[in-house]
Amino acid sequence: MATIGLIGAGHIGSQIARLAVANGYKVVISNSRGPETLSDLVAELGPSARAATPLEAAKAGDIVVVTIPLKSYESVPVEPLAGKVVIDTNNYYPQRDGHIPELDNESTTTSELLQAHLPSSKVVKAFNHIYAAQLTTHGQPAGTRNRRALVVAGNDPGAKATVTRLLDQFGFDAVDAGPLKEGWRIQRDTPGYGPRRTADELRRDLAAAKRYAER
Ligand SMILES: NC(=O)c1ccc[n+]([C@@H]2O[C@H](COP(=O)([O-])OP(=O)(O)OC[C@H]3O[C@@H](n4cnc5c(N)ncnc54)[C@H](OP(=O)(O)O)[C@@H]3O)[C@@H](O)[C@H]2O)c1
């Protein structure tokens, strides 16, 4: 049974943990305050779940999800994530995260920042443009007409294929937005950020996205 490690167990982390357990994965969840603060969630998730520190979750996960406020990305453990697929759900909200000049001037993207922090990991951007509650309500079996689609972006094709399979298990089609540097196409305030979209609609949204400077 594969293990999904979660760094962050808030709105998105807890929902991904629920989907993972429902689909037969083990999960190791973590947050900033310590495993003892996650006992209710572990009890809800059942015997496939345990709480740990971020370091332990990073070590335990075959796939690891980073789902914390972006401003804290440099606290993510580096060495235990080497060689692993790391899913990045994070978005940039300056009012929450403080200003990050290279994001304000659009010389990089959020997931490229995480990839630079984790140079030996295979970072895949996913789950960043769906409301947390919808993760457990919008999924449908493969082949369902008008199934909701979610974006994957990443520099490693094998890692993107892994996350595409995971999305399919969780009930969603995947649309490949390209390498991480294209991740801005699904950042906050773009057409695809938030609404329910099929794969064709999401491809159109990605093509129509504009950089902040172009608006
Ligand atoms: N909410 C949504 O619908 C949604 C949708 C898509 C993407 N996102 C993005 O996904 C990320 C997570 O969002 P969220 O809504 O799940 O946030 P959230 O509910 O505020 O949860 C954040 C989680 O991260 C943990 N955390 C904070 N700093 C940490 C650190 N340094 N190391 C380990 N864990 C840490 C928090 O633990 P403590 O409580 O112990 O501090 C908490 O469990 C954000 O970047 C957000 O923009 C959110």
Short mmCIF file of C-alpha atoms and ligand atoms in Angstrom, two decimals:
data_model
loop_
_atom_site.label_atom_id
_atom_site.label_comp_id
_atom_site.label_asym_id
_atom_site.label_seq_id
_atom_site.Cartn_x
_atom_site.Cartn_y
_atom_site.Cartn_z
CA MET A 1 0.00 0.00 0.00
CA ALA A 2 1.56 3.31 -1.05
CA THR A 3 1.85 6.16 1.44
CA ILE A 4 0.96 9.78 0.85
CA GLY A 5 2.72 12.20 3.18
CA LEU A 6 1.05 15.51 3.85
CA ILE A 7 2.86 18.64 4.97
CA GLY A 8 -0.11 20.73 6.00
CA ALA A 9 -3.40 19.32 7.27
CA GLY A 10 -5.75 22.27 6.91
CA HIS A 11 -8.59 22.72 4.42
CA ILE A 12 -6.79 21.13 1.48
CA GLY A 13 -4.49 18.73 3.35
CA SER A 14 -7.34 17.15 5.30
CA GLN A 15 -9.42 16.73 2.14
CA ILE A 16 -6.57 15.11 0.21
CA ALA A 17 -6.04 12.82 3.20
CA ARG A 18 -9.72 11.79 3.06
CA LEU A 19 -9.50 11.06 -0.66
CA ALA A 20 -6.26 9.16 -0.21
CA VAL A 21 -7.65 6.92 2.54
CA ALA A 22 -10.84 6.32 0.55
CA ASN A 23 -8.67 5.17 -2.35
CA GLY A 24 -6.58 2.71 -0.37
CA TYR A 25 -3.50 4.77 0.49
CA LYS A 26 -1.84 5.11 3.86
CA VAL A 27 -1.46 8.73 4.93
CA VAL A 28 0.95 10.48 7.25
CA ILE A 29 -0.33 13.95 8.07
CA SER A 30 1.56 16.82 9.66
CA ASN A 31 1.18 20.48 10.54
CA SER A 32 3.15 23.21 12.27
CA ARG A 33 1.78 22.68 15.79
CA GLY A 34 2.59 19.00 16.26
CA PRO A 35 0.99 15.57 15.78
CA GLU A 36 -1.00 15.72 19.02
CA THR A 37 -3.12 18.53 17.51
CA LEU A 38 -4.22 16.20 14.69
CA SER A 39 -5.83 13.48 16.83
CA ASP A 40 -9.41 14.28 15.75
CA LEU A 41 -8.51 14.08 12.08
CA VAL A 42 -6.54 10.86 12.56
CA ALA A 43 -9.50 9.34 14.41
CA GLU A 44 -11.79 10.32 11.56
CA LEU A 45 -9.43 8.94 8.91
CA GLY A 46 -9.05 5.60 10.68
CA PRO A 47 -6.27 3.01 10.84
CA SER A 48 -4.63 3.96 7.50
CA ALA A 49 -3.70 7.36 8.93
CA ARG A 50 -1.20 8.62 11.45
CA ALA A 51 0.03 12.03 12.48
CA ALA A 52 3.70 12.96 12.55
CA THR A 53 6.06 15.86 12.13
CA PRO A 54 6.64 17.39 8.68
CA LEU A 55 10.05 15.68 8.62
CA GLU A 56 8.49 12.27 9.30
CA ALA A 57 5.70 12.85 6.77
CA ALA A 58 8.33 13.76 4.18
CA LYS A 59 10.30 10.61 4.97
CA ALA A 60 7.27 8.31 5.01
CA GLY A 61 5.55 9.48 1.84
CA ASP A 62 6.02 7.76 -1.51
CA ILE A 63 4.27 10.89 -2.77
CA VAL A 64 4.32 14.01 -0.58
CA VAL A 65 1.85 16.89 -0.75
CA VAL A 66 2.95 20.38 0.33
CA THR A 67 -0.18 22.28 1.30
CA ILE A 68 0.76 25.11 3.64
CA PRO A 69 0.68 28.90 3.36
CA LEU A 70 3.16 29.74 0.60
CA LYS A 71 5.18 32.05 2.86
CA SER A 72 6.39 28.96 4.77
CA TYR A 73 7.64 26.95 1.79
CA GLU A 74 11.29 27.21 2.86
CA SER A 75 10.49 25.20 6.01
CA VAL A 76 9.68 22.11 3.89
CA PRO A 77 12.33 19.43 4.57
CA VAL A 78 14.67 19.05 1.60
CA GLU A 79 16.74 15.89 2.01
CA PRO A 80 13.93 13.34 2.67
CA LEU A 81 12.09 14.56 -0.42
CA ALA A 82 15.01 13.99 -2.81
CA GLY A 83 13.90 11.94 -5.80
CA LYS A 84 10.23 11.99 -4.76
CA VAL A 85 7.11 13.30 -6.44
CA VAL A 86 6.06 16.38 -4.47
CA ILE A 87 2.63 17.83 -5.15
CA ASP A 88 2.36 21.58 -4.62
CA THR A 89 -1.13 22.97 -3.94
CA ASN A 90 0.03 26.40 -2.87
CA ASN A 91 -1.11 29.80 -4.06
CA TYR A 92 0.28 33.27 -3.53
CA TYR A 93 -1.81 35.73 -1.56
CA PRO A 94 0.37 38.75 -0.68
CA GLN A 95 -2.02 39.82 2.08
CA ARG A 96 -1.44 36.43 3.76
CA ASP A 97 2.06 35.56 2.56
CA GLY A 98 3.69 39.00 2.49
CA HIS A 99 5.18 40.32 -0.73
CA ILE A 100 7.57 38.01 -2.57
CA PRO A 101 9.31 40.25 -5.15
CA GLU A 102 9.99 37.53 -7.75
CA LEU A 103 6.29 36.63 -7.77
CA ASP A 104 5.20 40.27 -7.84
CA ASN A 105 7.42 40.93 -10.87
CA GLU A 106 6.42 37.57 -12.40
CA SER A 107 10.01 36.46 -12.94
CA THR A 108 9.06 33.09 -11.47
CA THR A 109 6.00 31.15 -10.33
CA THR A 110 4.94 29.68 -7.02
CA SER A 111 5.76 26.08 -7.86
CA GLU A 112 9.12 27.06 -9.36
CA LEU A 113 9.98 28.55 -5.96
CA LEU A 114 9.21 25.22 -4.30
CA GLN A 115 11.13 23.33 -7.02
CA ALA A 116 14.16 25.61 -6.42
CA HIS A 117 13.91 24.84 -2.70
CA LEU A 118 13.67 21.08 -3.48
CA PRO A 119 16.16 20.75 -6.35
CA SER A 120 16.24 16.94 -6.34
CA SER A 121 12.46 16.46 -6.06
CA LYS A 122 9.93 16.23 -8.85
CA VAL A 123 7.48 19.00 -8.08
CA VAL A 124 4.06 18.83 -9.70
CA LYS A 125 1.57 21.66 -9.35
CA ALA A 126 -1.93 20.28 -8.70
CA PHE A 127 -5.06 20.87 -6.60
CA ASN A 128 -4.40 24.63 -6.43
CA HIS A 129 -7.54 25.82 -8.23
CA ILE A 130 -10.34 23.82 -6.60
CA TYR A 131 -12.07 24.80 -3.38
CA ALA A 132 -11.21 22.39 -0.62
CA ALA A 133 -14.80 21.29 0.02
CA GLN A 134 -15.25 20.35 -3.63
CA LEU A 135 -12.44 17.81 -3.53
CA THR A 136 -14.77 15.31 -1.87
CA THR A 137 -17.97 16.34 -3.67
CA HIS A 138 -17.00 17.01 -7.31
CA GLY A 139 -15.14 13.79 -8.12
CA GLN A 140 -16.75 11.33 -10.55
CA PRO A 141 -15.69 7.99 -12.04
CA ALA A 142 -13.47 7.97 -15.14
CA GLY A 143 -15.47 8.27 -18.33
CA THR A 144 -18.32 10.28 -16.75
CA ARG A 145 -19.61 12.88 -19.20
CA ASN A 146 -18.52 16.42 -18.28
CA ARG A 147 -16.23 15.15 -15.53
CA ARG A 148 -14.40 17.95 -13.72
CA ALA A 149 -10.77 18.43 -14.74
CA LEU A 150 -7.82 19.72 -12.74
CA VAL A 151 -4.48 21.02 -13.95
CA VAL A 152 -1.12 19.35 -13.58
CA ALA A 153 2.08 21.24 -14.35
CA GLY A 154 5.61 19.97 -13.87
CA ASN A 155 9.04 19.52 -15.37
CA ASP A 156 9.19 15.72 -15.00
CA PRO A 157 6.83 13.79 -17.33
CA GLY A 158 6.89 10.65 -15.16
CA ALA A 159 5.92 12.62 -12.07
CA LYS A 160 3.09 14.29 -13.96
CA ALA A 161 1.88 10.86 -15.08
CA THR A 162 1.89 9.71 -11.45
CA VAL A 163 -0.19 12.70 -10.37
CA THR A 164 -2.52 12.29 -13.36
CA ARG A 165 -3.23 8.72 -12.18
CA LEU A 166 -3.83 9.97 -8.65
CA LEU A 167 -6.28 12.62 -9.91
CA ASP A 168 -8.10 9.96 -11.89
CA GLN A 169 -8.40 7.77 -8.78
CA PHE A 170 -9.69 10.76 -6.85
CA GLY A 171 -12.37 11.39 -9.47
CA PHE A 172 -10.93 14.03 -11.79
CA ASP A 173 -9.60 14.31 -15.32
CA ALA A 174 -6.20 15.98 -15.69
CA VAL A 175 -5.12 18.72 -18.08
CA ASP A 176 -1.38 19.13 -18.62
CA ALA A 177 -0.47 22.82 -18.51
CA GLY A 178 3.17 22.11 -19.40
CA PRO A 179 6.26 22.74 -17.28
CA LEU A 180 6.18 24.52 -13.93
CA LYS A 181 6.90 27.85 -15.56
CA GLU A 182 3.46 27.67 -17.17
CA GLY A 183 1.82 27.32 -13.76
CA TRP A 184 0.93 31.03 -13.76
CA ARG A 185 -1.86 30.13 -16.20
CA ILE A 186 -3.84 28.70 -13.30
CA GLN A 187 -2.80 31.12 -10.57
CA ARG A 188 -5.17 33.34 -8.60
CA ASP A 189 -7.40 35.55 -10.78
CA THR A 190 -7.06 33.52 -13.98
CA PRO A 191 -10.22 32.18 -15.71
CA GLY A 192 -9.66 28.57 -14.62
CA TYR A 193 -8.98 29.41 -10.97
CA GLY A 194 -11.97 28.25 -8.98
CA PRO A 195 -14.84 27.31 -11.29
CA ARG A 196 -15.84 23.78 -12.21
CA ARG A 197 -14.38 23.03 -15.64
CA THR A 198 -14.24 20.06 -17.97
CA ALA A 199 -10.93 19.24 -19.64
CA ASP A 200 -11.84 21.14 -22.84
CA GLU A 201 -13.02 24.18 -20.88
CA LEU A 202 -9.90 24.16 -18.74
CA ARG A 203 -7.65 24.03 -21.81
CA ARG A 204 -9.45 27.10 -23.15
CA ASP A 205 -9.03 28.85 -19.80
CA LEU A 206 -5.30 28.10 -19.73
CA ALA A 207 -4.91 29.52 -23.24
CA ALA A 208 -6.87 32.66 -22.30
CA ALA A 209 -4.94 33.39 -19.09
CA LYS A 210 -3.12 36.71 -18.89
CA ARG A 211 -0.12 37.72 -16.82
CA TYR A 212 -0.83 40.33 -14.17
CA ALA A 213 1.20 42.87 -16.13
CA GLU A 214 -0.95 42.36 -19.26
CA ARG A 215 -4.22 43.20 -17.57
N1 LIG B 1 -8.60 26.41 0.96
C1 LIG B 1 -8.74 26.16 -0.33
O1 LIG B 1 -9.89 25.96 -0.83
C2 LIG B 1 -7.52 26.08 -1.21
C3 LIG B 1 -7.71 25.61 -2.51
C4 LIG B 1 -6.60 25.41 -3.33
C5 LIG B 1 -5.33 25.73 -2.87
N2 LIG B 1 -5.16 26.24 -1.62
C6 LIG B 1 -3.78 26.58 -1.20
O2 LIG B 1 -3.26 25.44 -0.52
C7 LIG B 1 -2.45 25.85 0.59
C8 LIG B 1 -3.08 25.33 1.87
O3 LIG B 1 -4.36 25.93 1.98
P1 LIG B 1 -5.38 25.56 3.13
O4 LIG B 1 -6.62 26.31 2.84
O5 LIG B 1 -5.41 24.10 3.33
O6 LIG B 1 -4.67 26.26 4.39
P2 LIG B 1 -5.05 26.11 5.93
O7 LIG B 1 -6.42 25.57 6.09
O8 LIG B 1 -4.68 27.40 6.55
O9 LIG B 1 -4.04 24.97 6.43
C9 LIG B 1 -2.65 25.17 6.40
C10 LIG B 1 -2.00 23.97 7.04
O10 LIG B 1 -0.59 24.11 6.91
C11 LIG B 1 -0.02 23.88 8.20
N3 LIG B 1 1.24 24.60 8.25
C12 LIG B 1 1.46 25.93 8.29
N4 LIG B 1 2.77 26.19 8.29
C13 LIG B 1 3.40 25.00 8.26
C14 LIG B 1 4.75 24.59 8.26
N5 LIG B 1 5.74 25.50 8.24
N6 LIG B 1 5.04 23.26 8.23
C15 LIG B 1 4.04 22.34 8.23
N7 LIG B 1 2.73 22.67 8.23
C16 LIG B 1 2.43 23.97 8.25
C17 LIG B 1 -1.04 24.37 9.18
O11 LIG B 1 -0.78 23.80 10.41
P3 LIG B 1 -1.06 24.61 11.76
O12 LIG B 1 -2.53 24.84 11.79
O13 LIG B 1 -0.57 23.69 12.83
O14 LIG B 1 -0.27 25.89 11.64
C18 LIG B 1 -2.30 23.81 8.52
O15 LIG B 1 -2.45 22.44 8.82
C19 LIG B 1 -2.39 27.38 0.53
O16 LIG B 1 -1.24 27.77 -0.18
C20 LIG B 1 -3.66 27.75 -0.24
O17 LIG B 1 -3.53 28.97 -0.91
C21 LIG B 1 -6.24 26.40 -0.77
#
